[in-house]
PDBQT receptor file of N, H, CA, C and O in Angstrom, charges set to zero:
ATOM      1  N   PRO A   1     -60.718 -94.993  95.952  1.00  0.00    +0.000 N 
ATOM      2  CA  PRO A   1     -61.811 -94.429  96.573  1.00  0.00    +0.000 C 
ATOM      3  C   PRO A   1     -61.554 -92.546  96.295  1.00  0.00    +0.000 C 
ATOM      4  O   PRO A   1     -61.102 -91.690  97.056  1.00  0.00    +0.000 OA
ATOM      5  N   LYS A   2     -62.106 -92.448  94.786  1.00  0.00    +0.000 N 
ATOM      6  H   LYS A   2     -62.473 -93.143  94.167  1.00  0.00    +0.000 HD
ATOM      7  CA  LYS A   2     -62.366 -90.901  94.779  1.00  0.00    +0.000 C 
ATOM      8  C   LYS A   2     -61.331 -90.354  95.401  1.00  0.00    +0.000 C 
ATOM      9  O   LYS A   2     -60.280 -90.021  94.854  1.00  0.00    +0.000 OA
ATOM     10  N   THR A   3     -61.754 -90.184  97.229  1.00  0.00    +0.000 N 
ATOM     11  H   THR A   3     -62.608 -90.454  97.673  1.00  0.00    +0.000 HD
ATOM     12  CA  THR A   3     -61.569 -88.556  97.285  1.00  0.00    +0.000 C 
ATOM     13  C   THR A   3     -60.370 -88.656  98.009  1.00  0.00    +0.000 C 
ATOM     14  O   THR A   3     -60.022 -87.912  98.925  1.00  0.00    +0.000 OA
ATOM     15  N   TYR A   4     -59.408 -90.162  97.290  1.00  0.00    +0.000 N 
ATOM     16  H   TYR A   4     -59.691 -90.767  96.545  1.00  0.00    +0.000 HD
ATOM     17  CA  TYR A   4     -57.754 -89.516  97.747  1.00  0.00    +0.000 C 
ATOM     18  C   TYR A   4     -56.891 -89.289  96.382  1.00  0.00    +0.000 C 
ATOM     19  O   TYR A   4     -55.664 -89.387  96.387  1.00  0.00    +0.000 OA
ATOM     20  N   TRP A   5     -57.636 -88.980  95.222  1.00  0.00    +0.000 N 
ATOM     21  H   TRP A   5     -58.633 -88.901  95.217  1.00  0.00    +0.000 HD
ATOM     22  CA  TRP A   5     -56.549 -88.757  94.227  1.00  0.00    +0.000 C 
ATOM     23  C   TRP A   5     -56.112 -87.644  94.753  1.00  0.00    +0.000 C 
ATOM     24  O   TRP A   5     -54.923 -87.600  95.067  1.00  0.00    +0.000 OA
ATOM     25  N   ALA A   6     -56.817 -86.685  94.936  1.00  0.00    +0.000 N 
ATOM     26  H   ALA A   6     -57.783 -86.721  94.681  1.00  0.00    +0.000 HD
ATOM     27  CA  ALA A   6     -55.752 -85.556  95.369  1.00  0.00    +0.000 C 
ATOM     28  C   ALA A   6     -54.363 -85.671  95.956  1.00  0.00    +0.000 C 
ATOM     29  O   ALA A   6     -53.281 -85.113  95.775  1.00  0.00    +0.000 OA
ATOM     30  N   GLU A   7     -54.787 -86.518  96.647  1.00  0.00    +0.000 N 
ATOM     31  H   GLU A   7     -55.667 -86.971  96.794  1.00  0.00    +0.000 HD
ATOM     32  CA  GLU A   7     -53.980 -86.764  97.883  1.00  0.00    +0.000 C 
ATOM     33  C   GLU A   7     -52.426 -88.055  97.386  1.00  0.00    +0.000 C 
ATOM     34  O   GLU A   7     -51.252 -88.149  97.744  1.00  0.00    +0.000 OA
ATOM     35  N   ALA A   8     -53.342 -88.832  96.398  1.00  0.00    +0.000 N 
ATOM     36  H   ALA A   8     -54.296 -88.756  96.107  1.00  0.00    +0.000 HD
ATOM     37  CA  ALA A   8     -52.214 -89.904  95.762  1.00  0.00    +0.000 C 
ATOM     38  C   ALA A   8     -51.897 -88.943  94.501  1.00  0.00    +0.000 C 
ATOM     39  O   ALA A   8     -50.779 -89.431  94.338  1.00  0.00    +0.000 OA
ATOM     40  N   VAL A   9     -51.972 -88.011  93.517  1.00  0.00    +0.000 N 
ATOM     41  H   VAL A   9     -52.881 -87.615  93.649  1.00  0.00    +0.000 HD
ATOM     42  CA  VAL A   9     -51.558 -87.690  93.144  1.00  0.00    +0.000 C 
ATOM     43  C   VAL A   9     -50.352 -86.416  93.390  1.00  0.00    +0.000 C 
ATOM     44  O   VAL A   9     -49.571 -86.133  92.481  1.00  0.00    +0.000 OA
ATOM     45  N   GLN A  10     -50.315 -85.614  94.903  1.00  0.00    +0.000 N 
ATOM     46  H   GLN A  10     -50.949 -85.844  95.641  1.00  0.00    +0.000 HD
ATOM     47  CA  GLN A  10     -50.275 -85.095  95.261  1.00  0.00    +0.000 C 
ATOM     48  C   GLN A  10     -48.302 -85.590  96.104  1.00  0.00    +0.000 C 
ATOM     49  O   GLN A  10     -47.228 -84.994  96.182  1.00  0.00    +0.000 OA
ATOM     50  N   THR A  11     -48.988 -87.375  96.674  1.00  0.00    +0.000 N 
ATOM     51  H   THR A  11     -49.860 -87.859  96.611  1.00  0.00    +0.000 HD
ATOM     52  CA  THR A  11     -47.307 -87.897  96.999  1.00  0.00    +0.000 C 
ATOM     53  C   THR A  11     -46.861 -88.758  96.108  1.00  0.00    +0.000 C 
ATOM     54  O   THR A  11     -45.948 -89.481  96.506  1.00  0.00    +0.000 OA
ATOM     55  N   ALA A  12     -47.366 -88.964  94.589  1.00  0.00    +0.000 N 
ATOM     56  H   ALA A  12     -48.108 -88.376  94.265  1.00  0.00    +0.000 HD
ATOM     57  CA  ALA A  12     -46.626 -89.411  93.617  1.00  0.00    +0.000 C 
ATOM     58  C   ALA A  12     -45.861 -88.496  93.248  1.00  0.00    +0.000 C 
ATOM     59  O   ALA A  12     -44.751 -88.912  92.916  1.00  0.00    +0.000 OA
ATOM     60  N   VAL A  13     -46.015 -87.351  93.166  1.00  0.00    +0.000 N 
ATOM     61  H   VAL A  13     -46.916 -87.013  93.436  1.00  0.00    +0.000 HD
ATOM     62  CA  VAL A  13     -45.032 -85.504  92.333  1.00  0.00    +0.000 C 
ATOM     63  C   VAL A  13     -43.978 -85.729  94.190  1.00  0.00    +0.000 C 
ATOM     64  O   VAL A  13     -42.768 -85.581  94.367  1.00  0.00    +0.000 OA
ATOM     65  N   TYR A  14     -44.302 -85.843  94.501  1.00  0.00    +0.000 N 
ATOM     66  H   TYR A  14     -45.284 -85.963  94.358  1.00  0.00    +0.000 HD
ATOM     67  CA  TYR A  14     -43.249 -85.319  95.823  1.00  0.00    +0.000 C 
ATOM     68  C   TYR A  14     -41.725 -87.025  95.770  1.00  0.00    +0.000 C 
ATOM     69  O   TYR A  14     -40.509 -87.215  95.766  1.00  0.00    +0.000 OA
ATOM     70  N   LEU A  15     -43.385 -87.953  95.735  1.00  0.00    +0.000 N 
ATOM     71  H   LEU A  15     -44.373 -87.798  95.738  1.00  0.00    +0.000 HD
ATOM     72  CA  LEU A  15     -41.659 -89.151  95.854  1.00  0.00    +0.000 C 
ATOM     73  C   LEU A  15     -40.778 -88.683  94.257  1.00  0.00    +0.000 C 
ATOM     74  O   LEU A  15     -39.595 -88.907  94.002  1.00  0.00    +0.000 OA
ATOM     75  N   LYS A  16     -41.396 -88.263  93.721  1.00  0.00    +0.000 N 
ATOM     76  H   LYS A  16     -42.357 -88.081  93.929  1.00  0.00    +0.000 HD
ATOM     77  CA  LYS A  16     -40.858 -88.173  92.217  1.00  0.00    +0.000 C 
ATOM     78  C   LYS A  16     -39.727 -87.073  92.017  1.00  0.00    +0.000 C 
ATOM     79  O   LYS A  16     -38.817 -87.051  91.189  1.00  0.00    +0.000 OA
ATOM     80  N   ASN A  17     -39.950 -86.450  92.707  1.00  0.00    +0.000 N 
ATOM     81  H   ASN A  17     -40.689 -86.468  93.380  1.00  0.00    +0.000 HD
ATOM     82  CA  ASN A  17     -39.109 -85.680  93.112  1.00  0.00    +0.000 C 
ATOM     83  C   ASN A  17     -37.835 -84.986  94.457  1.00  0.00    +0.000 C 
ATOM     84  O   ASN A  17     -37.231 -83.978  94.824  1.00  0.00    +0.000 OA
ATOM     85  N   ILE A  18     -38.059 -86.366  94.720  1.00  0.00    +0.000 N 
ATOM     86  H   ILE A  18     -38.550 -87.185  94.422  1.00  0.00    +0.000 HD
ATOM     87  CA  ILE A  18     -36.968 -86.881  96.100  1.00  0.00    +0.000 C 
ATOM     88  C   ILE A  18     -36.402 -88.158  95.295  1.00  0.00    +0.000 C 
ATOM     89  O   ILE A  18     -35.381 -88.653  95.773  1.00  0.00    +0.000 OA
ATOM     90  N   SER A  19     -36.905 -88.725  94.195  1.00  0.00    +0.000 N 
ATOM     91  H   SER A  19     -37.735 -88.323  93.806  1.00  0.00    +0.000 HD
ATOM     92  CA  SER A  19     -35.557 -89.595  93.649  1.00  0.00    +0.000 C 
ATOM     93  C   SER A  19     -35.156 -89.093  92.891  1.00  0.00    +0.000 C 
ATOM     94  O   SER A  19     -35.557 -88.159  92.196  1.00  0.00    +0.000 OA
ATOM     95  N   LEU A  20     -34.152 -89.742  92.923  1.00  0.00    +0.000 N 
ATOM     96  H   LEU A  20     -33.826 -90.501  93.487  1.00  0.00    +0.000 HD
ATOM     97  CA  LEU A  20     -32.493 -89.781  92.512  1.00  0.00    +0.000 C 
ATOM     98  C   LEU A  20     -33.002 -89.861  90.847  1.00  0.00    +0.000 C 
ATOM     99  O   LEU A  20     -34.008 -90.508  90.555  1.00  0.00    +0.000 OA
ATOM    100  N   THR A  21     -32.181 -89.123  89.783  1.00  0.00    +0.000 N 
ATOM    101  H   THR A  21     -31.364 -88.598  90.020  1.00  0.00    +0.000 HD
ATOM    102  CA  THR A  21     -32.530 -88.865  88.350  1.00  0.00    +0.000 C 
ATOM    103  C   THR A  21     -30.819 -88.773  87.332  1.00  0.00    +0.000 C 
ATOM    104  O   THR A  21     -29.817 -88.357  87.913  1.00  0.00    +0.000 OA
ATOM    105  N   LYS A  22     -30.791 -88.952  86.729  1.00  0.00    +0.000 N 
ATOM    106  H   LYS A  22     -31.605 -89.290  86.256  1.00  0.00    +0.000 HD
ATOM    107  CA  LYS A  22     -29.286 -88.603  86.181  1.00  0.00    +0.000 C 
ATOM    108  C   LYS A  22     -29.568 -87.568  85.344  1.00  0.00    +0.000 C 
ATOM    109  O   LYS A  22     -30.463 -87.596  84.499  1.00  0.00    +0.000 OA
ATOM    110  N   GLY A  23     -28.598 -86.359  85.620  1.00  0.00    +0.000 N 
ATOM    111  H   GLY A  23     -27.872 -86.336  86.307  1.00  0.00    +0.000 HD
ATOM    112  CA  GLY A  23     -28.793 -84.940  84.942  1.00  0.00    +0.000 C 
ATOM    113  C   GLY A  23     -27.534 -84.965  83.952  1.00  0.00    +0.000 C 
ATOM    114  O   GLY A  23     -26.724 -85.878  83.793  1.00  0.00    +0.000 OA
ATOM    115  N   MET A  24     -27.592 -83.684  83.314  1.00  0.00    +0.000 N 
ATOM    116  H   MET A  24     -28.250 -82.942  83.443  1.00  0.00    +0.000 HD
ATOM    117  CA  MET A  24     -27.015 -83.689  81.428  1.00  0.00    +0.000 C 
ATOM    118  C   MET A  24     -25.287 -83.868  82.182  1.00  0.00    +0.000 C 
ATOM    119  O   MET A  24     -24.517 -83.209  81.482  1.00  0.00    +0.000 OA
ATOM    120  N   HIS A  25     -24.940 -84.184  82.726  1.00  0.00    +0.000 N 
ATOM    121  H   HIS A  25     -25.565 -84.719  83.295  1.00  0.00    +0.000 HD
ATOM    122  CA  HIS A  25     -23.721 -84.080  82.926  1.00  0.00    +0.000 C 
ATOM    123  C   HIS A  25     -23.304 -85.664  83.486  1.00  0.00    +0.000 C 
ATOM    124  O   HIS A  25     -22.178 -86.124  83.677  1.00  0.00    +0.000 OA
ATOM    125  N   GLY A  26     -24.577 -86.276  83.661  1.00  0.00    +0.000 N 
ATOM    126  H   GLY A  26     -25.491 -85.902  83.506  1.00  0.00    +0.000 HD
ATOM    127  CA  GLY A  26     -24.653 -87.904  83.835  1.00  0.00    +0.000 C 
ATOM    128  C   GLY A  26     -24.668 -87.341  85.687  1.00  0.00    +0.000 C 
ATOM    129  O   GLY A  26     -24.735 -88.318  86.434  1.00  0.00    +0.000 OA
ATOM    130  N   LYS A  27     -24.630 -86.350  86.229  1.00  0.00    +0.000 N 
ATOM    131  H   LYS A  27     -24.576 -85.557  85.622  1.00  0.00    +0.000 HD
ATOM    132  CA  LYS A  27     -24.156 -86.459  88.069  1.00  0.00    +0.000 C 
ATOM    133  C   LYS A  27     -25.352 -87.191  88.049  1.00  0.00    +0.000 C 
ATOM    134  O   LYS A  27     -25.933 -87.443  86.993  1.00  0.00    +0.000 OA
ATOM    135  N   GLU A  28     -25.935 -87.705  89.637  1.00  0.00    +0.000 N 
ATOM    136  H   GLU A  28     -25.463 -87.500  90.494  1.00  0.00    +0.000 HD
ATOM    137  CA  GLU A  28     -26.914 -88.009  89.983  1.00  0.00    +0.000 C 
ATOM    138  C   GLU A  28     -27.558 -87.139  91.238  1.00  0.00    +0.000 C 
ATOM    139  O   GLU A  28     -26.759 -87.063  92.172  1.00  0.00    +0.000 OA
ATOM    140  N   SER A  29     -28.618 -86.574  91.439  1.00  0.00    +0.000 N 
ATOM    141  H   SER A  29     -29.267 -86.636  90.681  1.00  0.00    +0.000 HD
ATOM    142  CA  SER A  29     -29.406 -86.186  92.169  1.00  0.00    +0.000 C 
ATOM    143  C   SER A  29     -30.579 -86.142  92.278  1.00  0.00    +0.000 C 
ATOM    144  O   SER A  29     -31.191 -86.849  91.477  1.00  0.00    +0.000 OA
ATOM    145  N   THR A  30     -31.311 -85.422  93.157  1.00  0.00    +0.000 N 
ATOM    146  H   THR A  30     -30.815 -84.848  93.807  1.00  0.00    +0.000 HD
ATOM    147  CA  THR A  30     -32.406 -85.554  93.361  1.00  0.00    +0.000 C 
ATOM    148  C   THR A  30     -33.289 -83.581  92.138  1.00  0.00    +0.000 C 
ATOM    149  O   THR A  30     -32.524 -82.654  91.872  1.00  0.00    +0.000 OA
ATOM    150  N   PRO A  31     -34.790 -83.538  91.724  1.00  0.00    +0.000 N 
ATOM    151  CA  PRO A  31     -35.385 -82.440  92.299  1.00  0.00    +0.000 C 
ATOM    152  C   PRO A  31     -35.141 -81.185  93.319  1.00  0.00    +0.000 C 
ATOM    153  O   PRO A  31     -34.701 -80.051  93.507  1.00  0.00    +0.000 OA
ATOM    154  N   PHE A  32     -35.774 -82.301  93.798  1.00  0.00    +0.000 N 
ATOM    155  H   PHE A  32     -36.132 -83.223  93.645  1.00  0.00    +0.000 HD
ATOM    156  CA  PHE A  32     -35.422 -81.603  96.174  1.00  0.00    +0.000 C 
ATOM    157  C   PHE A  32     -34.241 -81.080  95.775  1.00  0.00    +0.000 C 
ATOM    158  O   PHE A  32     -34.307 -79.900  95.431  1.00  0.00    +0.000 OA
ATOM    159  N   GLU A  33     -33.306 -81.537  95.725  1.00  0.00    +0.000 N 
ATOM    160  H   GLU A  33     -33.253 -82.496  96.005  1.00  0.00    +0.000 HD
ATOM    161  CA  GLU A  33     -32.002 -81.323  96.436  1.00  0.00    +0.000 C 
ATOM    162  C   GLU A  33     -30.778 -80.394  95.197  1.00  0.00    +0.000 C 
ATOM    163  O   GLU A  33     -29.629 -80.051  95.475  1.00  0.00    +0.000 OA
ATOM    164  N   LEU A  34     -31.517 -80.175  93.825  1.00  0.00    +0.000 N 
ATOM    165  H   LEU A  34     -32.451 -80.453  93.599  1.00  0.00    +0.000 HD
ATOM    166  CA  LEU A  34     -31.176 -78.647  92.785  1.00  0.00    +0.000 C 
ATOM    167  C   LEU A  34     -31.455 -78.127  93.291  1.00  0.00    +0.000 C 
ATOM    168  O   LEU A  34     -30.589 -77.279  93.506  1.00  0.00    +0.000 OA
ATOM    169  N   TRP A  35     -32.576 -77.898  93.975  1.00  0.00    +0.000 N 
ATOM    170  H   TRP A  35     -33.280 -78.586  93.801  1.00  0.00    +0.000 HD
ATOM    171  CA  TRP A  35     -33.726 -76.761  94.269  1.00  0.00    +0.000 C 
ATOM    172  C   TRP A  35     -33.431 -76.487  95.300  1.00  0.00    +0.000 C 
ATOM    173  O   TRP A  35     -32.820 -75.420  95.259  1.00  0.00    +0.000 OA
ATOM    174  N   PHE A  36     -33.585 -77.147  97.028  1.00  0.00    +0.000 N 
ATOM    175  H   PHE A  36     -34.081 -78.014  97.061  1.00  0.00    +0.000 HD
ATOM    176  CA  PHE A  36     -33.250 -76.576  97.870  1.00  0.00    +0.000 C 
ATOM    177  C   PHE A  36     -31.523 -76.227  98.044  1.00  0.00    +0.000 C 
ATOM    178  O   PHE A  36     -30.995 -75.495  98.881  1.00  0.00    +0.000 OA
ATOM    179  N   GLY A  37     -30.818 -77.096  96.846  1.00  0.00    +0.000 N 
ATOM    180  H   GLY A  37     -31.247 -77.690  96.166  1.00  0.00    +0.000 HD
ATOM    181  CA  GLY A  37     -29.638 -77.237  97.595  1.00  0.00    +0.000 C 
ATOM    182  C   GLY A  37     -29.297 -78.329  99.395  1.00  0.00    +0.000 C 
ATOM    183  O   GLY A  37     -28.437 -78.334 100.276  1.00  0.00    +0.000 OA
ATOM    184  N   LYS A  38     -30.483 -79.020  99.111  1.00  0.00    +0.000 N 
ATOM    185  H   LYS A  38     -31.182 -79.016  98.396  1.00  0.00    +0.000 HD
ATOM    186  CA  LYS A  38     -29.720 -79.687 100.650  1.00  0.00    +0.000 C 
ATOM    187  C   LYS A  38     -31.022 -81.555  99.577  1.00  0.00    +0.000 C 
ATOM    188  O   LYS A  38     -31.955 -81.788  98.808  1.00  0.00    +0.000 OA
ATOM    189  N   LYS A  39     -29.837 -82.271 100.554  1.00  0.00    +0.000 N 
ATOM    190  H   LYS A  39     -29.080 -82.082 101.179  1.00  0.00    +0.000 HD
ATOM    191  CA  LYS A  39     -30.710 -83.738  99.973  1.00  0.00    +0.000 C 
ATOM    192  C   LYS A  39     -31.367 -84.246 101.229  1.00  0.00    +0.000 C 
ATOM    193  O   LYS A  39     -31.081 -84.315 102.424  1.00  0.00    +0.000 OA
ATOM    194  N   PRO A  40     -32.621 -84.654 100.247  1.00  0.00    +0.000 N 
ATOM    195  CA  PRO A  40     -34.071 -84.550 100.997  1.00  0.00    +0.000 C 
ATOM    196  C   PRO A  40     -34.450 -85.718 102.064  1.00  0.00    +0.000 C 
ATOM    197  O   PRO A  40     -33.993 -86.809 101.723  1.00  0.00    +0.000 OA
ATOM    198  N   GLY A  41     -35.219 -85.729 103.336  1.00  0.00    +0.000 N 
ATOM    199  H   GLY A  41     -35.591 -84.842 103.612  1.00  0.00    +0.000 HD
ATOM    200  CA  GLY A  41     -34.702 -86.873 103.909  1.00  0.00    +0.000 C 
ATOM    201  C   GLY A  41     -36.277 -86.806 104.112  1.00  0.00    +0.000 C 
ATOM    202  O   GLY A  41     -37.166 -85.955 104.158  1.00  0.00    +0.000 OA
ATOM    203  N   VAL A  42     -36.063 -88.674 104.242  1.00  0.00    +0.000 N 
ATOM    204  H   VAL A  42     -35.341 -89.364 104.205  1.00  0.00    +0.000 HD
ATOM    205  CA  VAL A  42     -36.509 -90.293 103.453  1.00  0.00    +0.000 C 
ATOM    206  C   VAL A  42     -37.691 -90.429 104.780  1.00  0.00    +0.000 C 
ATOM    207  O   VAL A  42     -38.792 -90.957 104.629  1.00  0.00    +0.000 OA
ATOM    208  N   GLU A  43     -37.148 -89.777 106.203  1.00  0.00    +0.000 N 
ATOM    209  H   GLU A  43     -36.254 -89.347 106.325  1.00  0.00    +0.000 HD
ATOM    210  CA  GLU A  43     -37.444 -91.136 107.178  1.00  0.00    +0.000 C 
ATOM    211  C   GLU A  43     -38.748 -90.484 107.765  1.00  0.00    +0.000 C 
ATOM    212  O   GLU A  43     -38.706 -90.726 108.971  1.00  0.00    +0.000 OA
ATOM    213  N   HIS A  44     -39.934 -89.742 107.468  1.00  0.00    +0.000 N 
ATOM    214  H   HIS A  44     -39.968 -89.546 106.489  1.00  0.00    +0.000 HD
ATOM    215  CA  HIS A  44     -41.324 -89.147 107.920  1.00  0.00    +0.000 C 
ATOM    216  C   HIS A  44     -41.954 -89.841 106.937  1.00  0.00    +0.000 C 
ATOM    217  O   HIS A  44     -43.143 -89.523 106.920  1.00  0.00    +0.000 OA
ATOM    218  N   LEU A  45     -41.674 -90.673 106.088  1.00  0.00    +0.000 N 
ATOM    219  H   LEU A  45     -40.708 -90.932 106.102  1.00  0.00    +0.000 HD
ATOM    220  CA  LEU A  45     -42.183 -91.298 104.691  1.00  0.00    +0.000 C 
ATOM    221  C   LEU A  45     -42.827 -92.846 105.604  1.00  0.00    +0.000 C 
ATOM    222  O   LEU A  45     -42.468 -93.624 106.489  1.00  0.00    +0.000 OA
ATOM    223  N   GLN A  46     -44.330 -92.528 104.392  1.00  0.00    +0.000 N 
ATOM    224  H   GLN A  46     -44.621 -91.896 103.673  1.00  0.00    +0.000 HD
ATOM    225  CA  GLN A  46     -44.578 -94.547 105.554  1.00  0.00    +0.000 C 
ATOM    226  C   GLN A  46     -45.596 -95.324 104.080  1.00  0.00    +0.000 C 
ATOM    227  O   GLN A  46     -46.030 -94.886 103.015  1.00  0.00    +0.000 OA
ATOM    228  N   VAL A  47     -45.610 -96.012 104.444  1.00  0.00    +0.000 N 
ATOM    229  H   VAL A  47     -45.258 -96.368 105.309  1.00  0.00    +0.000 HD
ATOM    230  CA  VAL A  47     -46.100 -96.895 103.257  1.00  0.00    +0.000 C 
ATOM    231  C   VAL A  47     -48.018 -96.613 103.423  1.00  0.00    +0.000 C 
ATOM    232  O   VAL A  47     -48.825 -96.578 104.352  1.00  0.00    +0.000 OA
ATOM    233  N   TRP A  48     -48.068 -96.406 101.384  1.00  0.00    +0.000 N 
ATOM    234  H   TRP A  48     -47.412 -96.435 100.629  1.00  0.00    +0.000 HD
ATOM    235  CA  TRP A  48     -49.494 -95.899 101.210  1.00  0.00    +0.000 C 
ATOM    236  C   TRP A  48     -50.729 -97.088 101.560  1.00  0.00    +0.000 C 
ATOM    237  O   TRP A  48     -50.976 -98.283 101.399  1.00  0.00    +0.000 OA
ATOM    238  N   ASP A  49     -51.134 -96.187 101.987  1.00  0.00    +0.000 N 
ATOM    239  H   ASP A  49     -50.933 -95.216 102.117  1.00  0.00    +0.000 HD
ATOM    240  CA  ASP A  49     -52.391 -97.402 102.915  1.00  0.00    +0.000 C 
ATOM    241  C   ASP A  49     -51.739 -98.261 104.382  1.00  0.00    +0.000 C 
ATOM    242  O   ASP A  49     -51.932 -99.455 104.608  1.00  0.00    +0.000 OA
ATOM    243  N   CYS A  50     -51.066 -97.464 105.127  1.00  0.00    +0.000 N 
ATOM    244  H   CYS A  50     -50.909 -96.493 104.944  1.00  0.00    +0.000 HD
ATOM    245  CA  CYS A  50     -50.768 -99.021 106.320  1.00  0.00    +0.000 C 
ATOM    246  C   CYS A  50     -51.448 -97.953 107.513  1.00  0.00    +0.000 C 
ATOM    247  O   CYS A  50     -51.439 -96.738 107.316  1.00  0.00    +0.000 OA
ATOM    248  N   SER A  51     -51.779 -98.295 108.222  1.00  0.00    +0.000 N 
ATOM    249  H   SER A  51     -51.786 -99.282 108.382  1.00  0.00    +0.000 HD
ATOM    250  CA  SER A  51     -52.413 -97.986 110.300  1.00  0.00    +0.000 C 
ATOM    251  C   SER A  51     -51.166 -96.631 110.350  1.00  0.00    +0.000 C 
ATOM    252  O   SER A  51     -49.964 -96.573 110.094  1.00  0.00    +0.000 OA
ATOM    253  N   ALA A  52     -52.280 -95.577 110.857  1.00  0.00    +0.000 N 
ATOM    254  H   ALA A  52     -53.257 -95.623 111.065  1.00  0.00    +0.000 HD
ATOM    255  CA  ALA A  52     -51.396 -94.275 111.981  1.00  0.00    +0.000 C 
ATOM    256  C   ALA A  52     -52.452 -94.011 112.489  1.00  0.00    +0.000 C 
ATOM    257  O   ALA A  52     -53.578 -93.800 112.039  1.00  0.00    +0.000 OA
ATOM    258  N   TYR A  53     -51.719 -94.051 114.167  1.00  0.00    +0.000 N 
ATOM    259  H   TYR A  53     -50.804 -94.223 114.533  1.00  0.00    +0.000 HD
ATOM    260  CA  TYR A  53     -51.966 -93.257 114.889  1.00  0.00    +0.000 C 
ATOM    261  C   TYR A  53     -51.855 -92.195 115.794  1.00  0.00    +0.000 C 
ATOM    262  O   TYR A  53     -51.001 -92.174 116.680  1.00  0.00    +0.000 OA
ATOM    263  N   ALA A  54     -52.682 -91.316 115.610  1.00  0.00    +0.000 N 
ATOM    264  H   ALA A  54     -53.376 -91.334 114.891  1.00  0.00    +0.000 HD
ATOM    265  CA  ALA A  54     -52.206 -90.057 116.283  1.00  0.00    +0.000 C 
ATOM    266  C   ALA A  54     -52.675 -89.200 117.960  1.00  0.00    +0.000 C 
ATOM    267  O   ALA A  54     -53.706 -88.765 118.474  1.00  0.00    +0.000 OA
ATOM    268  N   TYR A  55     -51.224 -89.316 118.324  1.00  0.00    +0.000 N 
ATOM    269  H   TYR A  55     -50.387 -89.669 117.906  1.00  0.00    +0.000 HD
ATOM    270  CA  TYR A  55     -51.440 -89.205 120.031  1.00  0.00    +0.000 C 
ATOM    271  C   TYR A  55     -51.954 -87.962 120.512  1.00  0.00    +0.000 C 
ATOM    272  O   TYR A  55     -51.553 -86.918 119.998  1.00  0.00    +0.000 OA
ATOM    273  N   ILE A  56     -52.847 -87.948 121.494  1.00  0.00    +0.000 N 
ATOM    274  H   ILE A  56     -53.173 -88.796 121.911  1.00  0.00    +0.000 HD
ATOM    275  CA  ILE A  56     -53.778 -86.892 122.121  1.00  0.00    +0.000 C 
ATOM    276  C   ILE A  56     -53.142 -86.716 123.293  1.00  0.00    +0.000 C 
ATOM    277  O   ILE A  56     -53.582 -85.919 124.122  1.00  0.00    +0.000 OA
TER     278      ILE A  56
């Protein structure tokens, strides 16, 4: 639905920023790693449109 477009775009940008890319000198790193100086964690990622539960 159109109501999820903002979240979809935000997720796409985030995934792009934590994905490996080859730099000018052939070294592979992520934009996140270059900006923050540490490797991004991916353990918090979930499959898009999957079931999720909140524990209260």
